[in-house]
Amino acid sequence: MDTKGSEKKEGEVQKKSPFDLIFSQIQRKKSDKGKSDIFQVKKFFKAFDKDSTKKTNEKTEQDSDNKPVPVDYGDHRNGKEETSLREEDEVDSDTAGWLKAKQFMEKFGKKAEIHFIDLNNCGLTAADIKELGTLMTFLPDAEEIDLSWNELIGGSMMSLTAHLCHVTRLRILSLSNCGLTSVDAGAIAQVIGKMSRMEVLELSENKELGSSMKNFTEELKHCSCLSVLKLRSTGLRQDTINYLSSAFQYWPYLRRLDLSCNKAAGGGFREAAARLTAFKQLELLDIHQCCLSRDDVTALTQVIPLLSNLQSLDMSCNKNIGLSSEHLFSRLRFLPKLKSVNISNCTLKTESFAGLADASHYLMDLQMLDLSWNKCVGGNLKLLSETLKSATDLQRLYLSSCNLVTQDLAVIASAAQNGHLERLEQLDIAYNDTVPDEGWSLFFETVSSLKNIVELDISLRPASSRECGPWFIHLLSNLVKLPKLKELGMQRWALSTAERQQLSRIQRETSINIHYD
């Protein structure tokens, strides 16, 4: 041992003043605090790179070498070093977990995201769900999980929900068409009530859920932030609709409600309708193909006008709507924000159609109107003349299979010529074999006025076949005047060889995709 060197160091320590010692302590505290902050930051960002960790440690060691020799604090200093080592171990564990999650996502061609787990339509199996569940510990910041359209994962939800307690920020859960069973419903129900931030719940196309909806509803009452609920084609029945509606009062922020394609739900809206008034912010209501009874329609007639923020209403494929009085449609005038109305295939009568036509004058923001498969529209489209003038934002108009005649196409042609349909993008007048050649000629002579039309369908019924008349010449001359047209449906029209060649030439020279047999 170098005695002189030791004596020299002892002398240097003795020569330090009290001020020097205090200053050295302050520097050491700052250094310790800085290291602690580094570990906290590393723990927050789970997906950090090991190489950057190594460089950081090397830099910390170099900085320590350049600092004054610290005063020895014995056991206190050793305790801090042990804490630091434990924190480093935790960081290494989190990094390994994140790498596993990344590899799992890459297996399905997906990119790992901190806030978003997207495994939609990936052919997942029960084993995949079990593996995903074990990874949730390393994905605590996930806000959205989408596992929709994986039909093979039914019956395995417990493997995932048991670990969702780690994902406290979850806002969106999509499990559409996953083959969910009543057992899955129970597993989801147990955890869903603890997710106070849940905003969007998508469970559509799981037909076995309806029988378990009562217990599920009880847990949903705790999701006070819920804004979107989709239960399309989930096997809801009359009694479950009644029970489900008891939770409406607990979702004051609900904006979108989809209960469609539940054919056994008919009769359940007699009580549920009144509870819809709890949704002061409801923007979309979809109850199409629910076999609504006359009592349901009567109850909805009293309630729907009170949903003042409603923007989209779909009641299509409910034939009893057309058999009821016209009062339901006449009261749509009290919904000034309504943009989309779908009442196709509702067996409308002339009186109910007249009530709708009268109310639609007040729908200044109307963008979509679907009246398809209502035969009473044929010969009566003139009732919508004022609507076509006032609804200057109309973008989609569907009049398929409405028994239209020449006078009806004249109404559309007139509105187009007068500039009232400048924003129309989609027009469906297919399956109207009742229109004679002069009606088609009148329409195609003025079709160039539809400057923004993107899709146009004039196809005939599947069992029909008919030759094109003189109107075909007007069609050819005006197609090139429609700069935005992308799709033209002409199926079942019997085209001659020359007509086919002309259409093929137009397809080559433009971007129009023409569908014909």
mmCIF file of N, CA, C and O in Angstrom, residues 391-437:
data_model
loop_
_atom_site.group_PDB
_atom_site.id
_atom_site.type_symbol
_atom_site.label_atom_id
_atom_site.label_comp_id
_atom_site.label_asym_id
_atom_site.label_seq_id
_atom_site.Cartn_x
_atom_site.Cartn_y
_atom_site.Cartn_z
ATOM 1 N N ALA A 391 -84.313 20.427 -48.931
ATOM 2 C CA ALA A 391 -83.210 19.615 -48.406
ATOM 3 C C ALA A 391 -82.001 19.732 -49.328
ATOM 4 O O ALA A 391 -81.637 18.803 -50.055
ATOM 5 N N THR A 392 -81.361 20.879 -49.289
ATOM 6 C CA THR A 392 -80.246 21.151 -50.204
ATOM 7 C C THR A 392 -78.983 20.353 -49.873
ATOM 8 O O THR A 392 -78.053 20.321 -50.671
ATOM 9 N N ASP A 393 -78.965 19.696 -48.700
ATOM 10 C CA ASP A 393 -77.811 18.881 -48.322
ATOM 11 C C ASP A 393 -78.018 17.396 -48.631
ATOM 12 O O ASP A 393 -77.189 16.568 -48.260
ATOM 13 N N LEU A 394 -79.111 17.062 -49.307
ATOM 14 C CA LEU A 394 -79.421 15.667 -49.593
ATOM 15 C C LEU A 394 -78.308 15.022 -50.422
ATOM 16 O O LEU A 394 -77.966 15.506 -51.509
ATOM 17 N N GLN A 395 -77.752 13.935 -49.904
ATOM 18 C CA GLN A 395 -76.650 13.244 -50.565
ATOM 19 C C GLN A 395 -77.010 11.845 -51.034
ATOM 20 O O GLN A 395 -76.427 11.345 -51.994
ATOM 21 N N ARG A 396 -77.975 11.198 -50.363
ATOM 22 C CA ARG A 396 -78.351 9.830 -50.726
ATOM 23 C C ARG A 396 -79.874 9.701 -50.764
ATOM 24 O O ARG A 396 -80.544 10.018 -49.791
ATOM 25 N N LEU A 397 -80.381 9.221 -51.908
ATOM 26 C CA LEU A 397 -81.819 9.033 -52.082
ATOM 27 C C LEU A 397 -82.047 7.630 -52.638
ATOM 28 O O LEU A 397 -81.548 7.284 -53.711
ATOM 29 N N TYR A 398 -82.776 6.802 -51.865
ATOM 30 C CA TYR A 398 -83.012 5.417 -52.249
ATOM 31 C C TYR A 398 -84.499 5.197 -52.510
ATOM 32 O O TYR A 398 -85.328 5.338 -51.607
ATOM 33 N N LEU A 399 -84.811 4.847 -53.762
ATOM 34 C CA LEU A 399 -86.198 4.620 -54.175
ATOM 35 C C LEU A 399 -86.317 3.301 -54.917
ATOM 36 O O LEU A 399 -87.085 3.167 -55.869
ATOM 37 N N SER A 400 -85.559 2.302 -54.471
ATOM 38 C CA SER A 400 -85.572 1.005 -55.131
ATOM 39 C C SER A 400 -86.903 0.298 -54.912
ATOM 40 O O SER A 400 -87.464 0.325 -53.809
ATOM 41 N N SER A 401 -87.422 -0.343 -55.977
ATOM 42 C CA SER A 401 -88.647 -1.147 -55.914
ATOM 43 C C SER A 401 -89.815 -0.362 -55.305
ATOM 44 O O SER A 401 -90.472 -0.814 -54.366
ATOM 45 N N CYS A 402 -90.082 0.796 -55.858
ATOM 46 C CA CYS A 402 -91.163 1.664 -55.366
ATOM 47 C C CYS A 402 -92.298 1.804 -56.379
ATOM 48 O O CYS A 402 -93.173 2.666 -56.200
ATOM 49 N N ASN A 403 -92.270 1.012 -57.448
ATOM 50 C CA ASN A 403 -93.280 1.115 -58.500
ATOM 51 C C ASN A 403 -93.327 2.513 -59.116
ATOM 52 O O ASN A 403 -94.408 3.073 -59.367
ATOM 53 N N LEU A 404 -92.153 3.080 -59.342
ATOM 54 C CA LEU A 404 -92.090 4.422 -59.919
ATOM 55 C C LEU A 404 -92.629 4.439 -61.343
ATOM 56 O O LEU A 404 -92.558 3.438 -62.068
ATOM 57 N N VAL A 405 -93.150 5.595 -61.732
ATOM 58 C CA VAL A 405 -93.663 5.802 -63.090
ATOM 59 C C VAL A 405 -93.012 7.045 -63.674
ATOM 60 O O VAL A 405 -92.178 7.694 -63.034
ATOM 61 N N THR A 406 -93.393 7.394 -64.890
ATOM 62 C CA THR A 406 -92.778 8.535 -65.586
ATOM 63 C C THR A 406 -92.877 9.813 -64.767
ATOM 64 O O THR A 406 -91.914 10.586 -64.669
ATOM 65 N N GLN A 407 -94.037 10.072 -64.175
ATOM 66 C CA GLN A 407 -94.220 11.299 -63.403
ATOM 67 C C GLN A 407 -93.237 11.388 -62.231
ATOM 68 O O GLN A 407 -92.790 12.486 -61.860
ATOM 69 N N ASP A 408 -92.897 10.262 -61.657
ATOM 70 C CA ASP A 408 -91.959 10.256 -60.527
ATOM 71 C C ASP A 408 -90.552 10.632 -60.980
ATOM 72 O O ASP A 408 -89.862 11.424 -60.320
ATOM 73 N N LEU A 409 -90.116 10.082 -62.117
ATOM 74 C CA LEU A 409 -88.798 10.458 -62.635
ATOM 75 C C LEU A 409 -88.787 11.911 -63.092
ATOM 76 O O LEU A 409 -87.740 12.568 -63.041
ATOM 77 N N ALA A 410 -89.952 12.417 -63.496
ATOM 78 C CA ALA A 410 -90.049 13.827 -63.874
ATOM 79 C C ALA A 410 -89.815 14.728 -62.665
ATOM 80 O O ALA A 410 -89.205 15.803 -62.781
ATOM 81 N N VAL A 411 -90.273 14.295 -61.493
ATOM 82 C CA VAL A 411 -90.046 15.056 -60.258
ATOM 83 C C VAL A 411 -88.544 15.145 -59.962
ATOM 84 O O VAL A 411 -88.020 16.216 -59.626
ATOM 85 N N ILE A 412 -87.841 14.008 -60.102
ATOM 86 C CA ILE A 412 -86.396 13.991 -59.856
ATOM 87 C C ILE A 412 -85.676 14.855 -60.893
ATOM 88 O O ILE A 412 -84.781 15.633 -60.554
ATOM 89 N N ALA A 413 -86.084 14.717 -62.164
ATOM 90 C CA ALA A 413 -85.444 15.490 -63.239
ATOM 91 C C ALA A 413 -85.620 16.984 -63.027
ATOM 92 O O ALA A 413 -84.685 17.775 -63.220
ATOM 93 N N SER A 414 -86.822 17.380 -62.633
ATOM 94 C CA SER A 414 -87.097 18.803 -62.404
ATOM 95 C C SER A 414 -86.254 19.361 -61.262
ATOM 96 O O SER A 414 -85.689 20.458 -61.363
ATOM 97 N N ALA A 415 -86.170 18.608 -60.166
ATOM 98 C CA ALA A 415 -85.370 19.048 -59.024
ATOM 99 C C ALA A 415 -83.897 19.167 -59.407
ATOM 100 O O ALA A 415 -83.204 20.096 -58.979
ATOM 101 N N ALA A 416 -83.426 18.240 -60.240
ATOM 102 C CA ALA A 416 -82.030 18.279 -60.672
ATOM 103 C C ALA A 416 -81.770 19.486 -61.568
ATOM 104 O O ALA A 416 -80.766 20.197 -61.396
ATOM 105 N N GLN A 417 -82.657 19.741 -62.507
ATOM 106 C CA GLN A 417 -82.492 20.869 -63.429
ATOM 107 C C GLN A 417 -82.497 22.208 -62.706
ATOM 108 O O GLN A 417 -81.780 23.142 -63.102
ATOM 109 N N ASN A 418 -83.254 22.298 -61.642
ATOM 110 C CA ASN A 418 -83.351 23.548 -60.883
ATOM 111 C C ASN A 418 -82.251 23.687 -59.837
ATOM 112 O O ASN A 418 -82.273 24.635 -59.035
ATOM 113 N N GLY A 419 -81.317 22.765 -59.836
ATOM 114 C CA GLY A 419 -80.157 22.869 -58.953
ATOM 115 C C GLY A 419 -80.412 22.475 -57.509
ATOM 116 O O GLY A 419 -79.596 22.786 -56.633
ATOM 117 N N HIS A 420 -81.517 21.761 -57.256
ATOM 118 C CA HIS A 420 -81.845 21.385 -55.879
ATOM 119 C C HIS A 420 -81.137 20.103 -55.423
ATOM 120 O O HIS A 420 -81.165 19.791 -54.231
ATOM 121 N N LEU A 421 -80.554 19.381 -56.372
ATOM 122 C CA LEU A 421 -79.881 18.127 -56.035
ATOM 123 C C LEU A 421 -78.386 18.201 -56.343
ATOM 124 O O LEU A 421 -77.764 17.205 -56.729
ATOM 125 N N GLU A 422 -77.810 19.352 -56.137
ATOM 126 C CA GLU A 422 -76.405 19.554 -56.481
ATOM 127 C C GLU A 422 -75.465 18.692 -55.654
ATOM 128 O O GLU A 422 -74.377 18.337 -56.103
ATOM 129 N N ARG A 423 -75.869 18.336 -54.436
ATOM 130 C CA ARG A 423 -75.001 17.546 -53.560
ATOM 131 C C ARG A 423 -75.324 16.063 -53.562
ATOM 132 O O ARG A 423 -74.697 15.291 -52.828
ATOM 133 N N LEU A 424 -76.278 15.656 -54.385
ATOM 134 C CA LEU A 424 -76.665 14.249 -54.419
ATOM 135 C C LEU A 424 -75.517 13.392 -54.947
ATOM 136 O O LEU A 424 -74.979 13.654 -56.028
ATOM 137 N N GLU A 425 -75.148 12.362 -54.164
ATOM 138 C CA GLU A 425 -74.040 11.480 -54.526
ATOM 139 C C GLU A 425 -74.504 10.067 -54.876
ATOM 140 O O GLU A 425 -73.861 9.401 -55.683
ATOM 141 N N GLN A 426 -75.581 9.616 -54.259
ATOM 142 C CA GLN A 426 -76.074 8.262 -54.514
ATOM 143 C C GLN A 426 -77.568 8.315 -54.827
ATOM 144 O O GLN A 426 -78.345 8.879 -54.061
ATOM 145 N N LEU A 427 -77.937 7.707 -55.953
ATOM 146 C CA LEU A 427 -79.343 7.640 -56.345
ATOM 147 C C LEU A 427 -79.652 6.211 -56.773
ATOM 148 O O LEU A 427 -79.066 5.688 -57.722
ATOM 149 N N ASP A 428 -80.564 5.571 -56.043
ATOM 150 C CA ASP A 428 -80.950 4.189 -56.327
ATOM 151 C C ASP A 428 -82.403 4.165 -56.771
ATOM 152 O O ASP A 428 -83.320 4.361 -55.969
ATOM 153 N N ILE A 429 -82.609 3.942 -58.076
ATOM 154 C CA ILE A 429 -83.965 3.813 -58.621
ATOM 155 C C ILE A 429 -84.086 2.464 -59.341
ATOM 156 O O ILE A 429 -84.807 2.327 -60.337
ATOM 157 N N ALA A 430 -83.374 1.466 -58.816
ATOM 158 C CA ALA A 430 -83.393 0.124 -59.388
ATOM 159 C C ALA A 430 -84.706 -0.592 -59.068
ATOM 160 O O ALA A 430 -85.477 -0.166 -58.203
ATOM 161 N N TYR A 431 -84.922 -1.697 -59.765
ATOM 162 C CA TYR A 431 -86.089 -2.561 -59.559
ATOM 163 C C TYR A 431 -87.404 -1.816 -59.762
ATOM 164 O O TYR A 431 -88.414 -2.139 -59.143
ATOM 165 N N ASN A 432 -87.382 -0.830 -60.622
ATOM 166 C CA ASN A 432 -88.602 -0.113 -60.978
ATOM 167 C C ASN A 432 -88.920 -0.414 -62.442
ATOM 168 O O ASN A 432 -88.806 0.435 -63.329
ATOM 169 N N ASP A 433 -89.327 -1.666 -62.677
ATOM 170 C CA ASP A 433 -89.655 -2.092 -64.038
ATOM 171 C C ASP A 433 -90.896 -1.379 -64.568
ATOM 172 O O ASP A 433 -91.227 -1.489 -65.756
ATOM 173 N N THR A 434 -91.585 -0.684 -63.696
ATOM 174 C CA THR A 434 -92.824 0.008 -64.056
ATOM 175 C C THR A 434 -92.576 1.298 -64.839
ATOM 176 O O THR A 434 -93.519 1.872 -65.377
ATOM 177 N N VAL A 435 -91.320 1.739 -64.908
ATOM 178 C CA VAL A 435 -90.998 2.969 -65.646
ATOM 179 C C VAL A 435 -90.917 2.655 -67.136
ATOM 180 O O VAL A 435 -90.111 1.812 -67.542
ATOM 181 N N PRO A 436 -91.704 3.325 -67.968
ATOM 182 C CA PRO A 436 -91.653 3.078 -69.420
ATOM 183 C C PRO A 436 -90.444 3.777 -70.054
ATOM 184 O O PRO A 436 -89.738 4.540 -69.395
ATOM 185 N N ASP A 437 -90.230 3.523 -71.328
ATOM 186 C CA ASP A 437 -89.079 4.098 -72.031
ATOM 187 C C ASP A 437 -89.078 5.622 -71.993
ATOM 188 O O ASP A 437 -88.031 6.259 -71.843
#
